[in-house]
Short mmCIF file of C-alpha atoms in Angstrom, two decimals:
data_model
loop_
_atom_site.label_atom_id
_atom_site.label_comp_id
_atom_site.label_asym_id
_atom_site.label_seq_id
_atom_site.Cartn_x
_atom_site.Cartn_y
_atom_site.Cartn_z
CA MET A 1 -121.37 -7.22 25.50
CA LEU A 2 -120.64 -8.20 21.94
CA THR A 3 -119.00 -5.19 21.04
CA ILE A 4 -115.99 -5.89 24.00
CA PHE A 5 -115.95 -9.41 22.94
CA GLY A 6 -115.23 -8.22 19.29
CA SER A 7 -112.58 -6.13 20.22
CA MET A 8 -111.21 -8.47 22.06
CA ILE A 9 -111.06 -10.93 19.35
CA ALA A 10 -109.82 -8.18 16.96
CA SER A 11 -106.85 -7.26 19.28
CA VAL A 12 -105.90 -10.94 19.82
CA ILE A 13 -105.84 -11.54 15.69
CA ILE A 14 -103.64 -8.16 15.52
CA GLY A 15 -101.33 -9.68 17.99
CA LEU A 16 -101.26 -12.65 16.47
CA ALA A 17 -100.54 -11.10 13.08
CA HIS A 18 -97.71 -8.78 14.50
CA LYS A 19 -96.10 -11.71 15.84
CA ARG A 20 -96.18 -13.71 12.99
CA SER A 21 -94.81 -10.59 11.34
CA GLU A 22 -91.86 -10.56 13.95
CA GLU A 23 -91.38 -14.02 12.94
CA GLN A 24 -91.02 -13.67 9.28
CA ILE A 25 -88.57 -10.42 9.56
CA LYS A 26 -86.69 -12.87 12.30
CA ALA A 27 -85.89 -15.60 10.01
CA LEU A 28 -85.29 -13.03 6.96
CA LEU A 29 -82.65 -11.73 9.08
CA GLN A 30 -81.18 -15.03 9.54
CA GLU A 31 -81.39 -16.29 6.10
CA LYS A 32 -79.48 -12.93 4.99
CA GLU A 33 -77.09 -13.69 7.48
CA VAL A 34 -75.95 -17.19 6.49
CA LEU A 35 -76.29 -15.67 2.89
CA LEU A 36 -73.58 -13.24 3.76
CA GLN A 37 -71.72 -16.17 5.73
CA GLU A 38 -71.72 -17.91 2.78
CA ILE A 39 -70.38 -15.12 -0.02
CA HIS A 40 -67.32 -14.23 2.45
CA HIS A 41 -66.62 -18.09 2.45
CA ARG A 42 -66.68 -18.45 -1.30
CA LEU A 43 -64.63 -15.42 -1.57
CA LYS A 44 -62.15 -15.99 0.74
CA ASN A 45 -61.63 -19.65 -1.22
CA ASN A 46 -61.92 -18.35 -4.33
CA LEU A 47 -59.05 -16.07 -3.36
CA GLN A 48 -56.92 -18.57 -1.73
CA ILE A 49 -57.36 -20.56 -5.12
CA LEU A 50 -56.16 -17.82 -7.13
CA SER A 51 -53.17 -17.45 -4.55
CA SER A 52 -52.40 -20.97 -4.97
CA LEU A 53 -52.30 -20.55 -8.78
CA LEU A 54 -49.83 -18.05 -8.44
CA LYS A 55 -47.64 -19.87 -6.17
CA LEU A 56 -47.80 -23.01 -8.89
CA GLU A 57 -46.73 -20.44 -11.63
CA ALA A 58 -43.99 -18.70 -10.21
CA GLU A 59 -42.29 -22.15 -9.71
CA TYR A 60 -41.78 -22.62 -12.99
CA LEU A 61 -40.00 -19.11 -13.29
CA LYS A 62 -36.34 -18.97 -13.19
CA ASP A 63 -36.06 -14.72 -13.05
CA ASN A 64 -35.96 -13.74 -9.53
CA GLN A 65 -37.27 -10.24 -10.17
CA ALA A 66 -40.43 -11.94 -11.76
CA ILE A 67 -40.71 -14.70 -8.97
CA GLN A 68 -40.96 -11.45 -6.39
CA VAL A 69 -43.69 -10.17 -8.22
CA PHE A 70 -45.96 -13.13 -8.32
CA LYS A 71 -44.76 -13.85 -4.25
CA ASP A 72 -45.88 -9.80 -4.07
CA SER A 73 -49.35 -10.33 -5.53
CA GLN A 74 -49.92 -13.75 -3.55
CA ASN A 75 -49.35 -11.83 -0.70
CA ARG A 76 -51.98 -9.00 -1.67
CA ILE A 77 -54.79 -11.75 -2.43
CA GLN A 78 -53.94 -13.58 1.01
CA SER A 79 -54.32 -10.21 2.83
CA MET A 80 -57.52 -9.65 1.07
CA ALA A 81 -58.67 -13.36 1.58
CA LEU A 82 -58.00 -13.03 5.27
CA ILE A 83 -60.25 -10.06 5.50
CA HIS A 84 -63.34 -12.11 4.15
CA ASP A 85 -62.15 -15.27 6.78
CA LYS A 86 -62.43 -12.64 9.90
CA LEU A 87 -65.91 -11.52 8.20
CA TYR A 88 -67.34 -15.29 7.95
CA GLN A 89 -66.26 -16.02 11.13
CA SER A 90 -67.39 -12.90 12.99
CA LYS A 91 -70.77 -12.76 14.52
CA ASP A 92 -70.78 -8.99 13.26
CA LEU A 93 -70.93 -9.93 9.14
CA ALA A 94 -70.26 -5.72 9.12
CA ARG A 95 -67.30 -5.37 10.68
CA ILE A 96 -63.90 -7.43 11.91
CA ASN A 97 -61.44 -7.24 14.95
CA PHE A 98 -58.81 -5.57 13.21
CA ALA A 99 -55.97 -6.13 15.79
CA ASP A 100 -56.48 -9.82 15.27
CA TYR A 101 -56.63 -9.23 11.66
CA ILE A 102 -52.96 -7.62 12.05
CA GLN A 103 -51.53 -9.66 13.83
CA ASP A 104 -52.46 -12.92 11.61
CA LEU A 105 -51.91 -10.83 8.31
CA VAL A 106 -47.95 -10.28 9.34
CA THR A 107 -47.83 -13.99 10.89
CA ASN A 108 -48.19 -15.06 7.31
CA LEU A 109 -45.96 -12.30 5.87
CA PHE A 110 -42.82 -13.56 8.11
CA PHE A 111 -43.41 -16.61 6.94
CA SER A 112 -43.93 -15.94 3.36
CA TYR A 113 -40.48 -14.25 3.46
CA ASN A 114 -38.69 -16.76 5.30
CA LEU A 115 -37.62 -14.50 8.30
CA ASN A 116 -36.86 -15.22 11.70
CA SER A 117 -39.27 -13.09 14.24
CA SER A 118 -36.80 -13.48 16.89
CA ALA A 119 -34.46 -11.38 14.54
CA ILE A 120 -36.52 -8.42 13.64
CA ASN A 121 -38.78 -7.36 16.70
CA LEU A 122 -41.95 -6.67 16.14
CA LYS A 123 -43.88 -3.83 18.02
CA ILE A 124 -47.97 -3.78 17.69
CA ASN A 125 -49.75 -1.44 19.65
CA VAL A 126 -53.09 -1.82 18.28
CA GLU A 127 -56.27 -0.89 20.40
CA ASN A 128 -59.73 -3.00 20.05
CA VAL A 129 -60.74 -1.55 16.85
CA PHE A 130 -63.51 -2.66 14.51
CA LEU A 131 -63.44 -1.80 10.94
CA VAL A 132 -66.01 -2.07 8.03
CA SER A 133 -65.31 -4.10 5.31
CA ASP A 134 -65.43 -1.14 2.82
CA ALA A 135 -62.20 0.63 5.52
CA ALA A 136 -60.68 -3.35 6.62
CA ILE A 137 -59.65 -3.94 2.72
CA PRO A 138 -57.55 -0.86 1.79
CA CYS A 139 -56.33 -0.70 5.03
CA GLY A 140 -55.13 -4.58 5.14
CA LEU A 141 -53.42 -3.87 1.61
CA ILE A 142 -51.54 -0.53 2.84
CA ILE A 143 -50.53 -2.51 5.82
CA ASN A 144 -49.50 -5.43 3.67
CA GLU A 145 -47.33 -3.17 1.62
CA LEU A 146 -45.56 -0.93 4.23
CA ILE A 147 -44.43 -4.55 6.02
CA SER A 148 -43.47 -6.30 2.68
CA ASN A 149 -41.32 -3.18 2.14
CA SER A 150 -39.82 -3.38 5.37
CA LEU A 151 -39.20 -7.02 5.26
CA LYS A 152 -37.49 -6.90 1.83
CA HIS A 153 -35.53 -3.87 2.30
CA ALA A 154 -35.31 -2.26 5.49
CA PHE A 155 -32.63 -4.74 7.23
CA HIS A 156 -29.87 -5.60 4.17
CA GLN A 157 -26.58 -6.44 5.69
CA ARG A 158 -28.19 -6.08 9.58
CA GLU A 159 -29.10 -9.07 11.90
CA SER A 160 -31.56 -7.24 13.73
CA GLY A 161 -34.20 -4.28 13.69
CA GLU A 162 -37.35 -3.40 14.69
CA ILE A 163 -40.93 -2.71 13.13
CA CYS A 164 -43.44 -1.12 14.72
CA ILE A 165 -47.46 -1.00 13.71
CA ASP A 166 -49.77 1.71 15.75
CA PHE A 167 -53.40 1.73 15.33
CA CYS A 168 -55.99 3.64 17.12
CA SER A 169 -58.93 5.79 16.86
CA PHE A 170 -58.61 9.24 18.74
CA GLU A 171 -62.66 9.95 17.70
CA ALA A 172 -65.45 8.34 16.49
CA ASN A 173 -64.73 6.91 12.71
CA LEU A 174 -61.56 8.78 12.78
CA PHE A 175 -58.31 6.22 12.98
CA THR A 176 -54.49 6.72 12.92
CA LEU A 177 -52.07 4.07 11.43
CA THR A 178 -48.43 4.39 11.60
CA ILE A 179 -45.54 2.01 10.57
CA SER A 180 -42.21 2.43 11.07
CA ASP A 181 -38.90 0.70 11.00
CA ASP A 182 -35.42 1.50 12.33
CA GLY A 183 -34.27 -0.04 8.76
CA VAL A 184 -31.59 1.73 6.53
CA GLY A 185 -34.54 4.24 5.27
CA PHE A 186 -34.49 5.52 1.50
CA ALA A 187 -31.94 7.34 0.09
CA LYS A 188 -31.91 11.25 1.10
CA ASP A 189 -33.04 12.28 -2.07
CA PHE A 190 -36.28 9.85 -2.31
CA ASP A 191 -39.28 11.63 -3.49
CA PHE A 192 -42.48 9.66 -1.72
CA GLN A 193 -44.68 11.83 -3.97
CA THR A 194 -43.34 10.98 -7.56
CA THR A 195 -41.70 7.10 -6.37
CA GLU A 196 -42.27 4.73 -9.40
CA SER A 197 -42.27 1.88 -6.54
CA LEU A 198 -45.47 -0.06 -7.09
CA GLY A 199 -45.74 -0.69 -3.65
CA LEU A 200 -45.74 2.68 -2.73
CA ARG A 201 -48.09 3.70 -5.56
CA LEU A 202 -50.67 1.37 -4.37
CA VAL A 203 -50.22 2.91 -0.79
CA LYS A 204 -51.20 5.89 -2.08
CA GLY A 205 -54.26 4.97 -4.13
CA LEU A 206 -55.30 3.03 -1.14
CA THR A 207 -55.28 6.20 0.92
CA ASN A 208 -57.17 8.36 -1.78
CA GLN A 209 -59.76 5.54 -1.60
CA LEU A 210 -59.96 5.72 2.30
CA LYS A 211 -60.25 9.45 1.69
CA GLY A 212 -57.08 10.16 3.78
CA ASN A 213 -53.69 11.78 4.49
CA ILE A 214 -50.18 10.58 4.39
CA ASP A 215 -47.52 11.45 6.14
CA PHE A 216 -43.86 10.09 5.00
CA SER A 217 -40.71 10.49 7.36
CA ASN A 218 -37.23 9.31 6.05
CA HIS A 219 -35.19 9.50 9.10
CA ASN A 220 -33.31 7.03 11.17
CA GLY A 221 -35.52 4.72 9.30
CA VAL A 222 -38.77 5.31 7.94
CA GLU A 223 -42.30 6.09 9.31
CA ILE A 224 -45.69 6.60 7.25
CA LYS A 225 -48.50 7.58 9.34
CA ILE A 226 -51.87 7.62 7.42
CA ILE A 227 -55.05 9.41 8.84
CA PHE A 228 -58.37 8.34 7.51
CA SER A 229 -61.95 8.53 8.58
CA THR A 230 -64.84 5.92 7.96
CA LYS A 231 -67.89 8.24 8.56
CA ASN A 232 -68.64 8.23 4.45
CA LEU A 233 -67.40 4.60 3.32
#
């Protein structure tokens, strides 16, 4: 009888210890989530401060080319700040809904370049894709560069045009991003691999960071297709 009673007490003690351990683990996880949220929030704020400083500095410049360089840098910083803002708001602190991100990013770019969205038709075909932050940041920067390039150069002396963004996952952890426009395109002798354009060099470097492949087409406008995997990121 004493043996049975002793076993019951031992079981109760083990159960209480197990429950306490689970509660401690749950509390630690909640504390970690709050800490990660705070980190993303502070990163977003710091990046926005940096972007604001660039904007203030640009107001003292007279050279149009220098002003454009500052604006481009500001947009790059904003694209990264938006990632951290989305992660801060997300229930899943490791991934963001990239369809929502793209819509907000492009809206910011149209506003930055003072363009009428009714003049340039924007087509966004993005699945309900979620990306981890290690992929989201370089991918966001790529989209920022390519859309900025189209907005600045594709529709000179034209009243209207079209930009298309397609982003999908056709296998687990394998993604295809395609950005195209029906603008004036590049010169016939343009070499994408040897270009000195900072924006396109960034696109190539960021694609390498994603361990992806890039395909460039310069026919009836420009189309750039990037295939990358998040499996090893």
